Amino acid sequence: MSNYTFEVANRVVIAVRAKEPSDFKFEIENYQELLNSVARTGSDMIQSSEFNAGGHSWVLIMYPNGNKRENGSGNVSLYLKLVNKPAGGGAVFASFKFFLFDKVRETYITINDVAERRFDAAHLEWGIARALPVAAFKDEKNGLLINNSCALGAEVYVIKNTFTVARLSLVEKETLRSFNWPVYDFSQLRSDTYSQSFPVEGRSWKLRLYPRGNLTGQGKYLSLYLYLEDLADLTGGRKLYVDCTLSIKDQLSGNDHKQTVGFWFDMNNDHRGFDMFLPLAELNNPTKGYKQADTLFVEANLNEMFTLQEIN
């Protein structure tokens, strides 16, 4: 920036670029006559027409001799104003950049505050009180005011609230969370079989058993799964986490065979369990007590449940 004869205030970033502002350009002709006219009305600022950026209407404001209310005397002050108050007491968060056209070098000086600003009903206008000294603006070597005309500009970067908020909540225990399923005539089963449906916390569940195994457990293991029957409300990112213990009861000594699984149920995932739940060799061992009088007792305990849902 050594080609320019001015310095900028702290917390202000200055740069040079060839590309014109993408949101708004404000050309002022007969600059001195406009200043005289504004002064006669008792005003100290020049305001542009409205322009749209980020889905909102704005105006660019220039204080040619500084915004004295913010200690800008002796400087050109540049401000951005939100035209309409945000509805419902809300706010628009934005960062912005001001432009000054250098007619000598045919480039743009960009000046921006490093902070993001909150535009709300109490504060619709933000800017830079000391964008650059008035003397530097008028110095023809800087190319900003030539032949009594100048050009300003602005780019506005509105920060959209597009993030998602998700809440994970424990489902309080209000119903019995265990289910016992006697499987009679086990040796007569030729394929998979389902339990009757059972309710837990307002949802319908069931168990599915493969007597000779499924997938990786086929031919060597008993396979056992927990199914959630009603998935209608698990949409839009909503999920249900279940910590479940599945058991085959030991009818002789109480040394039950248990495995615990934790799983997220959603519209695309309605079951979880074990391909290799219990080796068939152990199941058929009479000393183990899992199968007595050709009957198994299967149990499911839904230990903990959590819901995950988007709340915005």
mmCIF file of C-alpha atoms in Angstrom:
data_model
loop_
_atom_site.group_PDB
_atom_site.id
_atom_site.type_symbol
_atom_site.label_atom_id
_atom_site.label_comp_id
_atom_site.label_asym_id
_atom_site.label_seq_id
_atom_site.Cartn_x
_atom_site.Cartn_y
_atom_site.Cartn_z
ATOM 1 C CA MET A 1 0.000 0.000 0.000
ATOM 2 C CA SER A 2 3.023 2.283 -0.200
ATOM 3 C CA ASN A 3 1.544 3.972 -3.302
ATOM 4 C CA TYR A 4 -1.104 5.635 -1.114
ATOM 5 C CA THR A 5 -0.558 8.623 1.126
ATOM 6 C CA PHE A 6 -2.763 7.609 4.057
ATOM 7 C CA GLU A 7 -2.997 5.189 6.935
ATOM 8 C CA VAL A 8 -6.084 3.475 8.322
ATOM 9 C CA ALA A 9 -7.341 3.047 11.845
ATOM 10 C CA ASN A 10 -6.744 0.019 14.033
ATOM 11 C CA ARG A 11 -8.975 -3.035 13.422
ATOM 12 C CA VAL A 12 -9.493 -1.980 9.810
ATOM 13 C CA VAL A 13 -8.100 -4.046 6.950
ATOM 14 C CA ILE A 14 -7.192 -2.350 3.684
ATOM 15 C CA ALA A 15 -6.398 -4.082 0.418
ATOM 16 C CA VAL A 16 -6.458 -3.495 -3.335
ATOM 17 C CA ARG A 17 -8.233 -5.521 -5.997
ATOM 18 C CA ALA A 18 -9.198 -5.186 -9.644
ATOM 19 C CA LYS A 19 -12.688 -6.697 -9.427
ATOM 20 C CA GLU A 20 -15.540 -4.300 -8.775
ATOM 21 C CA PRO A 21 -17.862 -4.820 -5.786
ATOM 22 C CA SER A 22 -20.282 -7.695 -6.279
ATOM 23 C CA ASP A 23 -23.243 -6.197 -4.381
ATOM 24 C CA PHE A 24 -23.388 -2.443 -4.945
ATOM 25 C CA LYS A 25 -21.586 0.429 -6.678
ATOM 26 C CA PHE A 26 -22.437 4.052 -5.899
ATOM 27 C CA GLU A 27 -21.171 6.656 -8.393
ATOM 28 C CA ILE A 28 -21.243 10.303 -7.282
ATOM 29 C CA GLU A 29 -20.870 13.131 -9.792
ATOM 30 C CA ASN A 30 -20.568 16.836 -8.942
ATOM 31 C CA TYR A 31 -19.288 15.818 -5.538
ATOM 32 C CA GLN A 32 -18.611 19.303 -4.147
ATOM 33 C CA GLU A 33 -21.993 20.667 -5.250
ATOM 34 C CA LEU A 34 -23.655 17.689 -3.546
ATOM 35 C CA LEU A 35 -21.747 18.395 -0.324
ATOM 36 C CA ASN A 36 -22.833 22.034 -0.384
ATOM 37 C CA SER A 37 -26.431 21.025 -0.917
ATOM 38 C CA VAL A 38 -26.340 18.485 1.893
ATOM 39 C CA ALA A 39 -24.747 21.017 4.246
ATOM 40 C CA ARG A 40 -27.519 23.531 3.574
ATOM 41 C CA THR A 41 -30.079 21.013 4.818
ATOM 42 C CA GLY A 42 -28.179 20.571 8.062
ATOM 43 C CA SER A 43 -27.216 16.996 7.264
ATOM 44 C CA ASP A 44 -23.708 15.604 7.423
ATOM 45 C CA MET A 45 -24.124 12.483 5.318
ATOM 46 C CA ILE A 46 -24.797 11.193 1.802
ATOM 47 C CA GLN A 47 -27.053 8.166 1.503
ATOM 48 C CA SER A 48 -27.250 5.828 -1.485
ATOM 49 C CA SER A 49 -30.274 4.158 -3.000
ATOM 50 C CA GLU A 50 -31.316 0.780 -1.610
ATOM 51 C CA PHE A 51 -29.632 -2.408 -2.762
ATOM 52 C CA ASN A 52 -30.135 -6.085 -1.964
ATOM 53 C CA ALA A 53 -27.537 -8.400 -0.507
ATOM 54 C CA GLY A 54 -27.967 -11.657 1.347
ATOM 55 C CA GLY A 55 -31.756 -11.413 1.108
ATOM 56 C CA HIS A 56 -31.943 -8.014 2.834
ATOM 57 C CA SER A 57 -32.178 -4.378 1.727
ATOM 58 C CA TRP A 58 -29.339 -2.003 2.642
ATOM 59 C CA VAL A 59 -28.126 1.529 2.018
ATOM 60 C CA LEU A 60 -24.567 2.801 1.905
ATOM 61 C CA ILE A 61 -23.907 5.954 3.921
ATOM 62 C CA MET A 62 -20.954 8.282 3.540
ATOM 63 C CA TYR A 63 -20.031 11.031 5.982
ATOM 64 C CA PRO A 64 -17.715 13.196 3.815
ATOM 65 C CA ASN A 65 -16.237 15.044 6.810
ATOM 66 C CA GLY A 66 -16.599 12.297 9.349
ATOM 67 C CA ASN A 67 -19.236 10.996 11.730
ATOM 68 C CA LYS A 68 -18.567 13.261 14.674
ATOM 69 C CA ARG A 69 -20.801 11.198 16.962
ATOM 70 C CA GLU A 70 -18.285 8.367 16.681
ATOM 71 C CA ASN A 71 -15.085 10.446 16.750
ATOM 72 C CA GLY A 72 -14.720 10.459 12.987
ATOM 73 C CA SER A 73 -13.931 14.144 12.531
ATOM 74 C CA GLY A 74 -11.369 14.787 9.803
ATOM 75 C CA ASN A 75 -12.033 11.425 8.189
ATOM 76 C CA VAL A 76 -14.371 9.994 5.611
ATOM 77 C CA SER A 77 -16.781 7.710 7.473
ATOM 78 C CA LEU A 78 -18.468 4.827 5.715
ATOM 79 C CA TYR A 79 -21.498 2.952 7.069
ATOM 80 C CA LEU A 80 -23.894 0.218 6.097
ATOM 81 C CA LYS A 81 -27.521 0.459 7.200
ATOM 82 C CA LEU A 82 -30.157 -2.275 7.247
ATOM 83 C CA VAL A 83 -33.345 -0.773 5.788
ATOM 84 C CA ASN A 84 -35.979 -2.922 7.469
ATOM 85 C CA LYS A 85 -36.028 -3.941 11.114
ATOM 86 C CA PRO A 86 -35.768 -7.731 11.543
ATOM 87 C CA ALA A 87 -39.141 -9.259 12.386
ATOM 88 C CA GLY A 88 -39.989 -10.571 15.820
ATOM 89 C CA GLY A 89 -37.118 -8.889 17.601
ATOM 90 C CA GLY A 90 -34.596 -10.849 15.565
ATOM 91 C CA ALA A 91 -31.255 -9.837 14.129
ATOM 92 C CA VAL A 92 -29.194 -10.045 10.956
ATOM 93 C CA PHE A 93 -25.533 -10.956 11.434
ATOM 94 C CA ALA A 94 -23.208 -9.730 8.715
ATOM 95 C CA SER A 95 -19.712 -8.671 7.853
ATOM 96 C CA PHE A 96 -19.100 -6.108 5.140
ATOM 97 C CA LYS A 97 -16.487 -4.466 2.986
ATOM 98 C CA PHE A 98 -16.395 -0.937 1.574
ATOM 99 C CA PHE A 99 -14.884 -0.003 -1.792
ATOM 100 C CA LEU A 100 -13.309 3.194 -3.131
ATOM 101 C CA PHE A 101 -12.491 3.334 -6.818
ATOM 102 C CA ASP A 102 -8.980 4.509 -7.710
ATOM 103 C CA LYS A 103 -9.418 6.136 -11.104
ATOM 104 C CA VAL A 104 -5.694 6.553 -11.632
ATOM 105 C CA ARG A 105 -4.764 2.896 -11.238
ATOM 106 C CA GLU A 106 -8.228 1.559 -12.178
ATOM 107 C CA THR A 107 -8.381 -0.610 -9.094
ATOM 108 C CA TYR A 108 -10.510 -0.684 -5.976
ATOM 109 C CA ILE A 109 -9.320 0.035 -2.466
ATOM 110 C CA THR A 110 -11.238 -2.227 -0.073
ATOM 111 C CA ILE A 111 -11.719 -1.265 3.555
ATOM 112 C CA ASN A 112 -13.383 -3.515 6.090
ATOM 113 C CA ASP A 113 -13.744 -3.870 9.831
ATOM 114 C CA VAL A 114 -12.528 -7.226 11.112
ATOM 115 C CA ALA A 115 -15.666 -7.774 13.212
ATOM 116 C CA GLU A 116 -18.972 -9.368 12.322
ATOM 117 C CA ARG A 117 -21.896 -7.131 13.283
ATOM 118 C CA ARG A 118 -25.380 -7.690 14.660
ATOM 119 C CA PHE A 119 -27.994 -5.555 12.899
ATOM 120 C CA ASP A 120 -31.163 -5.344 14.981
ATOM 121 C CA ALA A 121 -33.896 -2.867 15.914
ATOM 122 C CA ALA A 122 -31.575 -1.115 18.354
ATOM 123 C CA HIS A 123 -28.621 -0.937 15.979
ATOM 124 C CA LEU A 124 -29.466 -0.858 12.278
ATOM 125 C CA GLU A 125 -26.280 0.943 11.216
ATOM 126 C CA TRP A 126 -22.651 -0.177 11.462
ATOM 127 C CA GLY A 127 -19.517 1.110 9.816
ATOM 128 C CA ILE A 128 -16.072 2.635 10.058
ATOM 129 C CA ALA A 129 -15.879 6.137 11.497
ATOM 130 C CA ARG A 130 -12.293 6.653 10.343
ATOM 131 C CA ALA A 131 -12.171 4.864 7.003
ATOM 132 C CA LEU A 132 -9.542 7.275 5.677
ATOM 133 C CA PRO A 133 -8.546 10.917 6.229
ATOM 134 C CA VAL A 134 -10.474 13.540 4.282
ATOM 135 C CA ALA A 135 -7.192 14.993 2.996
ATOM 136 C CA ALA A 136 -6.191 11.598 1.598
ATOM 137 C CA PHE A 137 -9.578 11.186 -0.079
ATOM 138 C CA LYS A 138 -9.202 14.561 -1.796
ATOM 139 C CA ASP A 139 -5.541 14.069 -2.759
ATOM 140 C CA GLU A 140 -5.583 13.434 -6.527
ATOM 141 C CA LYS A 141 -2.470 11.278 -6.274
ATOM 142 C CA ASN A 142 -4.650 8.656 -4.593
ATOM 143 C CA GLY A 143 -7.107 8.708 -7.475
ATOM 144 C CA LEU A 144 -10.249 8.617 -5.348
ATOM 145 C CA LEU A 145 -11.731 12.037 -6.133
ATOM 146 C CA ILE A 146 -10.986 13.042 -9.712
ATOM 147 C CA ASN A 147 -12.786 15.735 -11.708
ATOM 148 C CA ASN A 148 -15.212 16.271 -8.847
ATOM 149 C CA SER A 149 -16.510 12.694 -8.980
ATOM 150 C CA CYS A 150 -15.962 9.470 -7.074
ATOM 151 C CA ALA A 151 -17.279 5.924 -6.846
ATOM 152 C CA LEU A 152 -17.962 3.886 -3.715
ATOM 153 C CA GLY A 153 -19.164 0.351 -3.254
ATOM 154 C CA ALA A 154 -20.062 -2.362 -0.788
ATOM 155 C CA GLU A 155 -20.132 -6.108 -0.368
ATOM 156 C CA VAL A 156 -22.223 -7.626 2.387
ATOM 157 C CA TYR A 157 -21.774 -11.141 3.720
ATOM 158 C CA VAL A 158 -24.867 -12.204 5.633
ATOM 159 C CA ILE A 159 -24.302 -15.070 8.023
ATOM 160 C CA LYS A 160 -27.160 -17.498 7.473
ATOM 161 C CA ASN A 161 -28.535 -19.585 10.329
ATOM 162 C CA THR A 162 -28.296 -22.809 8.368
ATOM 163 C CA PHE A 163 -26.812 -24.913 11.145
ATOM 164 C CA THR A 164 -28.772 -27.806 12.619
ATOM 165 C CA VAL A 165 -29.402 -28.332 16.320
ATOM 166 C CA ALA A 166 -29.919 -31.914 17.469
ATOM 167 C CA ARG A 167 -30.966 -32.979 20.954
ATOM 168 C CA LEU A 168 -30.233 -36.354 22.541
ATOM 169 C CA SER A 169 -32.653 -37.169 25.371
ATOM 170 C CA LEU A 170 -33.058 -40.092 27.710
ATOM 171 C CA VAL A 171 -36.437 -41.833 27.514
ATOM 172 C CA GLU A 172 -37.718 -42.072 31.083
ATOM 173 C CA LYS A 173 -38.809 -45.515 32.189
ATOM 174 C CA GLU A 174 -42.586 -45.604 32.300
ATOM 175 C CA THR A 175 -43.336 -49.199 31.247
ATOM 176 C CA LEU A 176 -41.911 -52.663 31.778
ATOM 177 C CA ARG A 177 -38.919 -53.074 29.487
ATOM 178 C CA SER A 178 -38.508 -56.841 29.539
ATOM 179 C CA PHE A 179 -40.189 -59.526 27.446
ATOM 180 C CA ASN A 180 -40.147 -63.309 27.889
ATOM 181 C CA TRP A 181 -40.747 -65.557 24.924
ATOM 182 C CA PRO A 182 -41.156 -69.351 25.341
ATOM 183 C CA VAL A 183 -40.220 -71.146 22.127
ATOM 184 C CA TYR A 184 -41.958 -74.532 22.192
ATOM 185 C CA ASP A 185 -41.162 -77.530 19.993
ATOM 186 C CA PHE A 186 -37.868 -75.973 19.092
ATOM 187 C CA SER A 187 -36.576 -79.018 17.198
ATOM 188 C CA GLN A 188 -39.601 -78.852 14.885
ATOM 189 C CA LEU A 189 -38.700 -75.386 13.625
ATOM 190 C CA ARG A 190 -37.535 -75.454 10.037
ATOM 191 C CA SER A 191 -36.992 -71.722 9.464
ATOM 192 C CA ASP A 192 -36.911 -68.414 11.271
ATOM 193 C CA THR A 193 -39.737 -67.534 13.622
ATOM 194 C CA TYR A 194 -41.049 -64.355 15.213
ATOM 195 C CA SER A 195 -42.307 -63.696 18.702
ATOM 196 C CA GLN A 196 -45.567 -61.944 19.323
ATOM 197 C CA SER A 197 -45.364 -58.159 19.399
ATOM 198 C CA PHE A 198 -44.725 -56.541 22.767
ATOM 199 C CA PRO A 199 -44.973 -52.880 23.834
ATOM 200 C CA VAL A 200 -42.157 -50.872 25.389
ATOM 201 C CA GLU A 201 -42.406 -47.097 25.935
ATOM 202 C CA GLY A 202 -45.236 -46.669 23.473
ATOM 203 C CA ARG A 203 -43.573 -48.623 20.670
ATOM 204 C CA SER A 204 -44.153 -52.109 19.303
ATOM 205 C CA TRP A 205 -41.262 -54.603 19.262
ATOM 206 C CA LYS A 206 -40.705 -58.258 18.448
ATOM 207 C CA LEU A 207 -37.944 -60.859 18.436
ATOM 208 C CA ARG A 208 -36.792 -62.953 15.523
ATOM 209 C CA LEU A 209 -34.997 -66.243 15.970
ATOM 210 C CA TYR A 210 -33.172 -68.417 13.424
ATOM 211 C CA PRO A 211 -32.927 -71.927 14.939
ATOM 212 C CA ARG A 212 -30.068 -72.964 12.635
ATOM 213 C CA GLY A 213 -28.396 -69.626 12.191
ATOM 214 C CA ASN A 214 -28.438 -66.721 9.747
ATOM 215 C CA LEU A 215 -25.748 -65.174 7.547
ATOM 216 C CA THR A 216 -22.351 -65.615 9.247
ATOM 217 C CA GLY A 217 -23.906 -67.880 11.882
ATOM 218 C CA GLN A 218 -25.668 -70.230 9.498
ATOM 219 C CA GLY A 219 -25.335 -73.913 10.388
ATOM 220 C CA LYS A 220 -23.317 -73.335 13.560
ATOM 221 C CA TYR A 221 -25.157 -70.784 15.702
ATOM 222 C CA LEU A 222 -28.588 -69.739 16.833
ATOM 223 C CA SER A 223 -29.216 -66.210 15.538
ATOM 224 C CA LEU A 224 -31.355 -63.724 17.486
ATOM 225 C CA TYR A 225 -32.534 -60.190 16.672
ATOM 226 C CA LEU A 226 -34.636 -57.378 18.110
ATOM 227 C CA TYR A 227 -37.037 -55.627 15.702
ATOM 228 C CA LEU A 228 -38.772 -52.260 16.004
ATOM 229 C CA GLU A 229 -42.111 -52.497 14.201
ATOM 230 C CA ASP A 230 -43.262 -48.859 14.073
ATOM 231 C CA LEU A 231 -40.832 -46.442 12.432
ATOM 232 C CA ALA A 232 -43.308 -43.803 11.245
ATOM 233 C CA ASP A 233 -42.031 -41.010 13.504
ATOM 234 C CA LEU A 234 -38.335 -41.707 12.894
ATOM 235 C CA THR A 235 -38.046 -39.201 10.055
ATOM 236 C CA GLY A 236 -36.220 -35.922 9.511
ATOM 237 C CA GLY A 237 -33.085 -37.025 11.331
ATOM 238 C CA ARG A 238 -34.976 -38.460 14.309
ATOM 239 C CA LYS A 239 -33.477 -41.678 15.692
ATOM 240 C CA LEU A 240 -33.938 -43.993 18.646
ATOM 241 C CA TYR A 241 -30.967 -45.514 20.448
ATOM 242 C CA VAL A 242 -31.559 -48.724 22.378
ATOM 243 C CA ASP A 243 -29.234 -50.582 24.723
ATOM 244 C CA CYS A 244 -30.689 -54.109 24.754
ATOM 245 C CA THR A 245 -29.684 -57.381 26.421
ATOM 246 C CA LEU A 246 -30.848 -60.592 24.713
ATOM 247 C CA SER A 247 -30.793 -63.844 26.675
ATOM 248 C CA ILE A 248 -31.401 -67.587 26.390
ATOM 249 C CA LYS A 249 -32.393 -68.763 29.851
ATOM 250 C CA ASP A 250 -30.475 -71.577 31.583
ATOM 251 C CA GLN A 251 -33.372 -73.609 32.985
ATOM 252 C CA LEU A 252 -31.143 -75.718 35.222
ATOM 253 C CA SER A 253 -28.684 -73.460 36.987
ATOM 254 C CA GLY A 254 -29.708 -69.918 36.044
ATOM 255 C CA ASN A 255 -26.433 -69.334 34.163
ATOM 256 C CA ASP A 256 -28.173 -67.589 31.283
ATOM 257 C CA HIS A 257 -26.436 -66.894 27.999
ATOM 258 C CA LYS A 258 -26.545 -63.117 27.411
ATOM 259 C CA GLN A 259 -25.306 -60.612 24.884
ATOM 260 C CA THR A 260 -25.854 -56.844 24.892
ATOM 261 C CA VAL A 261 -26.086 -54.622 21.847
ATOM 262 C CA GLY A 262 -26.481 -50.862 21.402
ATOM 263 C CA PHE A 263 -28.003 -49.607 18.188
ATOM 264 C CA TRP A 264 -29.590 -46.598 16.465
ATOM 265 C CA PHE A 265 -33.015 -47.378 14.996
ATOM 266 C CA ASP A 266 -34.260 -45.149 12.168
ATOM 267 C CA MET A 267 -36.283 -45.356 8.951
ATOM 268 C CA ASN A 268 -33.557 -47.425 7.290
ATOM 269 C CA ASN A 269 -32.597 -49.634 10.237
ATOM 270 C CA ASP A 270 -35.348 -51.571 11.970
ATOM 271 C CA HIS A 271 -33.441 -54.408 13.675
ATOM 272 C CA ARG A 272 -30.233 -55.386 15.357
ATOM 273 C CA GLY A 273 -28.946 -58.506 17.030
ATOM 274 C CA PHE A 274 -26.484 -61.339 16.572
ATOM 275 C CA ASP A 275 -25.820 -63.708 13.694
ATOM 276 C CA MET A 276 -23.719 -65.798 16.068
ATOM 277 C CA PHE A 277 -25.683 -65.529 19.290
ATOM 278 C CA LEU A 278 -25.263 -69.039 20.742
ATOM 279 C CA PRO A 279 -23.331 -72.009 19.292
ATOM 280 C CA LEU A 280 -25.677 -74.847 18.395
ATOM 281 C CA ALA A 281 -23.309 -77.256 20.125
ATOM 282 C CA GLU A 282 -23.889 -75.458 23.422
ATOM 283 C CA LEU A 283 -27.602 -75.084 22.791
ATOM 284 C CA ASN A 284 -27.983 -78.836 22.295
ATOM 285 C CA ASN A 285 -25.756 -79.767 25.264
ATOM 286 C CA PRO A 286 -28.215 -81.121 27.878
ATOM 287 C CA THR A 287 -25.951 -80.111 30.740
ATOM 288 C CA LYS A 288 -26.218 -76.426 29.782
ATOM 289 C CA GLY A 289 -29.948 -76.194 30.474
ATOM 290 C CA TYR A 290 -30.772 -73.932 27.541
ATOM 291 C CA LYS A 291 -33.182 -76.409 25.964
ATOM 292 C CA GLN A 292 -35.424 -78.432 28.231
ATOM 293 C CA ALA A 293 -38.413 -80.493 27.055
ATOM 294 C CA ASP A 294 -37.677 -79.070 23.587
ATOM 295 C CA THR A 295 -38.420 -75.568 24.889
ATOM 296 C CA LEU A 296 -36.292 -72.412 24.964
ATOM 297 C CA PHE A 297 -37.011 -69.315 27.000
ATOM 298 C CA VAL A 298 -35.818 -66.176 25.239
ATOM 299 C CA GLU A 299 -35.716 -62.835 27.016
ATOM 300 C CA ALA A 300 -35.205 -59.269 25.865
ATOM 301 C CA ASN A 301 -34.407 -56.399 28.236
ATOM 302 C CA LEU A 302 -34.359 -52.879 26.805
ATOM 303 C CA ASN A 303 -32.012 -51.321 29.345
ATOM 304 C CA GLU A 304 -31.753 -47.725 28.167
ATOM 305 C CA MET A 305 -33.384 -45.736 25.400
ATOM 306 C CA PHE A 306 -32.454 -42.328 23.953
ATOM 307 C CA THR A 307 -34.128 -40.197 21.308
ATOM 308 C CA LEU A 308 -32.156 -38.031 18.891
ATOM 309 C CA GLN A 309 -34.070 -35.311 17.067
ATOM 310 C CA GLU A 310 -33.436 -32.080 15.219
ATOM 311 C CA ILE A 311 -35.138 -29.216 17.058
ATOM 312 C CA ASN A 312 -34.822 -26.266 14.647
#
